[in-house]
XYZ file of C-alpha atoms in Angstrom:
354
model
C 96.988 114.234 81.826
C 100.519 113.683 83.057
C 101.367 112.414 86.498
C 102.162 115.884 87.876
C 99.773 117.950 85.752
C 96.632 117.457 87.831
C 95.297 120.613 89.462
C 93.599 119.805 92.763
C 91.097 121.885 94.653
C 93.298 123.691 97.229
C 93.418 122.690 100.857
C 93.098 124.728 104.025
C 95.600 123.064 106.320
C 96.545 123.949 109.893
C 100.013 125.329 110.510
C 100.812 122.298 112.652
C 99.942 118.810 111.434
C 97.951 116.819 113.967
C 97.544 113.075 113.772
C 93.982 111.730 113.872
C 92.615 110.825 117.269
C 93.248 107.156 118.129
C 95.559 106.881 115.141
C 96.565 103.300 114.345
C 99.779 104.361 112.589
C 103.024 105.485 114.141
C 103.621 109.209 113.750
C 106.537 108.595 111.389
C 104.533 106.304 109.128
C 101.452 108.543 109.089
C 103.507 111.583 108.099
C 105.217 109.557 105.362
C 101.894 108.354 103.924
C 99.754 111.496 104.257
C 101.186 113.486 101.280
C 100.067 110.905 98.709
C 96.802 110.690 96.764
C 94.251 108.018 97.678
C 90.728 107.356 96.401
C 88.074 107.711 99.085
C 84.794 107.427 97.154
C 83.223 106.924 93.762
C 82.363 110.176 92.009
C 78.781 108.949 91.733
C 78.566 108.734 95.523
C 79.301 112.429 96.048
C 76.279 114.718 95.783
C 75.035 117.773 97.650
C 74.490 115.528 100.670
C 77.398 115.091 103.104
C 79.282 111.839 102.612
C 81.403 110.335 105.400
C 84.696 108.601 104.612
C 87.898 107.732 106.409
C 91.503 107.891 105.227
C 94.561 107.077 107.333
C 92.251 107.200 110.379
C 91.175 110.752 109.515
C 87.406 111.217 109.373
C 86.352 113.095 106.250
C 83.164 114.762 105.107
C 82.807 115.167 101.353
C 80.172 117.010 99.343
C 79.608 118.471 95.892
C 79.072 122.163 95.166
C 76.496 123.527 92.741
C 79.270 124.114 90.172
C 80.266 120.439 90.321
C 83.411 120.853 92.412
C 84.016 118.528 95.331
C 84.948 119.659 98.845
C 86.641 117.422 101.420
C 87.075 118.513 105.027
C 87.736 117.068 108.438
C 84.418 115.664 109.622
C 84.203 117.769 112.741
C 82.298 120.881 113.722
C 84.725 122.903 115.804
C 81.981 124.174 118.088
C 80.974 120.991 119.931
C 82.593 118.131 118.077
C 79.643 116.814 116.077
C 80.409 115.134 112.720
C 79.370 117.436 109.895
C 78.393 114.371 107.882
C 75.276 114.263 110.081
C 74.227 117.659 108.732
C 73.225 118.919 105.309
C 74.330 121.228 102.503
C 72.458 124.367 101.526
C 73.612 127.109 99.136
C 77.041 125.438 98.948
C 77.410 125.669 102.726
C 77.640 122.662 105.013
C 75.492 122.982 108.121
C 76.056 121.280 111.463
C 73.053 119.317 112.683
C 73.649 120.265 116.334
C 73.522 124.077 116.347
C 73.119 124.969 112.676
C 76.583 126.504 112.351
C 77.409 127.061 108.678
C 80.731 126.689 106.860
C 81.417 127.791 103.298
C 83.296 125.926 100.565
C 86.616 127.145 101.976
C 85.820 125.862 105.471
C 85.212 129.335 106.891
C 82.348 129.695 109.361
C 79.865 132.176 107.903
C 76.942 131.953 110.327
C 76.262 131.175 113.986
C 72.445 131.134 114.231
C 72.401 131.552 118.021
C 74.401 134.808 117.688
C 73.845 136.115 114.158
C 75.337 139.555 114.871
C 78.373 138.408 116.834
C 81.898 138.372 115.470
C 82.778 134.899 114.252
C 85.890 133.535 115.968
C 88.810 133.190 113.562
C 89.480 129.668 114.821
C 86.039 128.527 113.685
C 87.394 127.278 110.371
C 87.444 123.730 109.051
C 90.514 121.854 107.934
C 89.981 121.128 104.226
C 91.935 118.868 101.910
C 93.051 118.814 98.296
C 90.656 116.900 96.045
C 90.864 115.450 92.530
C 88.314 113.537 90.483
C 89.877 111.001 88.144
C 88.845 107.641 86.678
C 85.388 107.787 88.251
C 86.872 108.246 91.726
C 87.346 111.054 94.244
C 90.963 111.280 95.415
C 92.188 113.097 98.532
C 95.548 113.833 100.077
C 95.787 114.905 103.686
C 99.053 116.856 103.608
C 100.271 119.186 100.861
C 104.024 119.403 101.316
C 105.220 119.298 97.740
C 104.501 117.526 94.476
C 103.734 113.828 94.472
C 103.086 111.807 91.347
C 99.460 111.071 90.526
C 98.710 107.623 89.063
C 98.481 107.663 85.283
C 95.514 105.765 83.837
C 95.049 107.615 80.557
C 93.257 104.706 78.903
C 90.234 105.526 81.067
C 89.554 108.657 78.998
C 90.487 107.096 75.650
C 87.334 106.693 73.507
C 88.771 103.482 72.068
C 88.482 101.847 75.497
C 85.484 100.571 77.424
C 85.657 101.830 81.043
C 84.286 99.576 83.773
C 84.009 100.549 87.435
C 83.362 97.564 89.723
C 82.204 97.919 93.301
C 84.920 98.612 95.843
C 86.244 95.813 98.043
C 86.566 96.196 101.811
C 89.566 94.270 103.099
C 90.485 93.656 106.730
C 94.185 93.871 106.053
C 97.001 96.325 105.489
C 97.035 98.178 102.175
C 100.667 97.198 101.667
C 99.817 93.519 101.976
C 97.041 93.893 99.379
C 99.233 95.727 96.869
C 102.054 93.239 97.266
C 99.600 90.428 96.530
C 98.417 92.230 93.398
C 102.023 92.393 92.171
C 102.770 88.754 92.961
C 103.031 86.505 89.881
C 103.735 83.149 91.529
C 100.345 82.659 93.192
C 98.209 82.380 90.043
C 98.335 78.564 89.912
C 97.188 78.259 93.513
C 95.068 81.175 94.724
C 93.368 81.720 91.356
C 92.948 78.126 90.210
C 89.141 78.544 90.245
C 89.170 81.736 88.153
C 92.056 81.832 85.656
C 95.106 80.179 87.218
C 96.587 77.014 85.725
C 97.538 74.426 88.330
C 99.719 72.603 85.801
C 101.673 75.762 84.965
C 103.147 77.151 88.213
C 106.666 77.967 86.995
C 107.599 81.667 86.929
C 110.047 82.718 84.197
C 112.600 85.382 84.991
C 111.258 88.899 84.531
C 112.594 92.442 84.466
C 112.052 95.138 87.096
C 112.932 98.774 86.443
C 112.768 101.550 89.021
C 111.014 104.820 88.160
C 110.576 108.259 89.718
C 107.261 107.162 91.249
C 107.986 103.511 92.001
C 108.885 100.810 89.500
C 107.751 98.712 86.535
C 107.790 94.940 86.240
C 107.494 93.315 82.812
C 106.356 89.708 83.145
C 105.919 87.356 80.180
C 104.628 83.806 80.561
C 102.315 81.236 78.998
C 99.667 81.638 81.723
C 96.476 82.744 80.007
C 94.364 85.551 81.452
C 91.167 84.096 79.999
C 88.723 82.876 82.656
C 88.257 79.165 83.132
C 85.722 78.125 80.545
C 87.234 80.404 77.914
C 90.750 78.952 77.824
C 90.021 77.594 74.339
C 90.343 81.181 73.066
C 94.045 81.173 73.920
C 96.105 80.781 70.708
C 98.624 77.916 70.875
C 102.020 79.133 72.030
C 100.775 82.649 72.790
C 102.989 84.559 75.229
C 101.086 86.662 77.738
C 102.651 89.955 78.705
C 101.674 91.513 82.026
C 103.173 94.939 82.627
C 102.931 96.212 86.196
C 103.537 99.859 87.095
C 103.641 100.998 90.711
C 102.979 104.421 92.177
C 104.156 104.248 95.739
C 102.821 103.687 98.233
C 99.562 101.874 97.371
C 98.571 102.181 93.712
C 99.530 99.811 90.910
C 98.482 99.432 87.286
C 98.400 96.123 85.449
C 98.324 96.035 81.651
C 97.532 92.619 80.177
C 98.236 92.157 76.474
C 95.545 89.881 75.031
C 95.691 88.371 71.537
C 93.156 90.953 70.326
C 93.778 93.986 72.525
C 94.756 95.305 75.929
C 93.205 95.185 79.393
C 94.226 97.761 82.002
C 93.483 97.505 85.722
C 94.204 100.203 88.304
C 94.599 98.675 91.762
C 94.121 101.649 94.094
C 94.276 100.560 97.726
C 93.001 103.236 100.094
C 94.279 102.820 103.682
C 91.211 103.456 105.831
C 93.277 102.563 108.881
C 96.296 100.424 109.667
C 94.290 97.226 109.298
C 91.449 98.226 106.979
C 91.652 98.909 103.248
C 89.042 100.010 100.730
C 90.113 98.813 97.311
C 89.033 100.605 94.129
C 89.660 98.882 90.790
C 88.848 100.872 87.624
C 89.179 98.655 84.546
C 89.214 99.376 80.821
C 89.775 97.359 77.657
C 89.833 98.010 73.914
C 88.429 94.643 72.821
C 85.243 92.620 73.385
C 83.462 95.890 74.080
C 80.074 94.354 73.356
C 80.535 91.426 75.731
C 78.118 91.307 78.711
C 79.334 93.776 81.334
C 78.164 91.537 84.160
C 80.642 88.861 83.074
C 83.495 91.322 83.638
C 82.123 92.382 87.020
C 81.631 88.783 88.144
C 85.145 87.761 87.078
C 86.691 90.763 88.819
C 84.704 90.008 91.984
C 85.887 86.404 91.955
C 89.576 87.204 91.426
C 89.799 89.894 94.090
C 87.720 87.764 96.443
C 90.274 84.971 96.100
C 93.054 87.416 96.941
C 91.117 88.850 99.877
C 90.703 85.421 101.466
C 94.479 85.007 101.631
C 95.536 88.576 102.417
C 93.210 88.852 105.412
C 94.913 85.831 107.000
C 98.557 86.841 106.475
C 100.679 87.126 109.574
C 102.185 89.357 110.742
C 99.565 91.835 109.656
C 102.279 94.424 109.133
C 104.221 94.236 105.888
C 107.820 93.480 106.934
C 110.184 95.938 105.289
C 113.267 94.415 106.865
C 114.131 91.885 104.189
C 115.577 89.428 106.706
C 112.192 88.978 108.391
C 110.859 86.644 105.695
C 112.381 84.168 103.235
C 112.364 85.234 99.581
C 112.568 83.374 96.271
C 113.548 84.526 92.784
C 109.904 85.048 91.781
C 109.594 87.695 94.532
C 111.518 90.292 92.547
C 108.521 92.672 92.420
C 107.732 92.136 96.085
C 111.289 92.859 97.178
C 111.447 96.002 95.040
C 108.106 97.125 96.463
C 109.255 96.698 100.051
C 112.472 98.579 99.337
C 110.431 101.394 97.797
C 108.217 101.692 100.870
C 111.262 101.764 103.128
C 112.751 104.546 100.998
C 109.659 106.661 101.719
C 110.683 106.670 105.365
C 108.276 104.021 106.577
C 109.303 101.870 109.517
C 111.021 98.535 109.035
C 107.733 96.900 109.940
C 104.727 99.083 109.387
C 100.951 98.995 109.206
C 99.358 100.750 106.295
């Protein structure tokens, strides 16, 4: 499926966009971020029982219909402000635990048990959001104001590839900080020395960055092996490792690593729960070593992203500075600089939390 081909379940949006209560983003930044797609749950987590999630400070309730479709709505009964995630689903209707008020799949109130014969107020209608299921994840966007590119991870559905879906990672840091760290190629020898980094090989060769309609690509070639420590002997002498990064602004990036015997693809999808909290989803697939123990892949992934988390959660300022004069840059920061420029071009503030 192409980046703009996906057909989401339609949203029922209010005529006037309202920021979430106690929003941790500025209004400008929230409005700039809300039209994009973010993962909010694993598909396996969504059943006919209400599931609570949060995206850009907005509280969501998500549930699955009998036909398999997924509904996402604001987690709020408009009668007396009780979260609908406390209720239950029956006959494809979500029911508020407080007074039993029922809403259908479109968010329309269809029953008020205390007054079954009364006319239902027109305003008793939920705000619903566009939903897509891709790569084992449920994706939501809060504002539909035109087409935005959806991340392309076609290898996930390719039968030649083994798909792996690790647990999500909760990070007490800005999504922008996490994504920038994922794109960084000069920290391998230091942050990842216990997993795959090579302390005796810190030099970063020059690499190419090319802008795209949805972000940019960075093509990085070096001698740093992607084999875990303990398996470095598998690296052929003189082999050049290609790492191709592709970014979908604002917070999704794909890394393709070209191994001697195949390709590994990682989708780094950082979901901004709030300005200082991120839930990271990382679908992975490879077309080699498909019979290797799955737990080894999960353990390695957990170690690598745990090493990144330890650093990212301590970065200061917590906001990702978009004004390039706020921090000192080096030649190896080419991806980082391009990323910050891309975020600024979306209309985000010069220093923003996301």
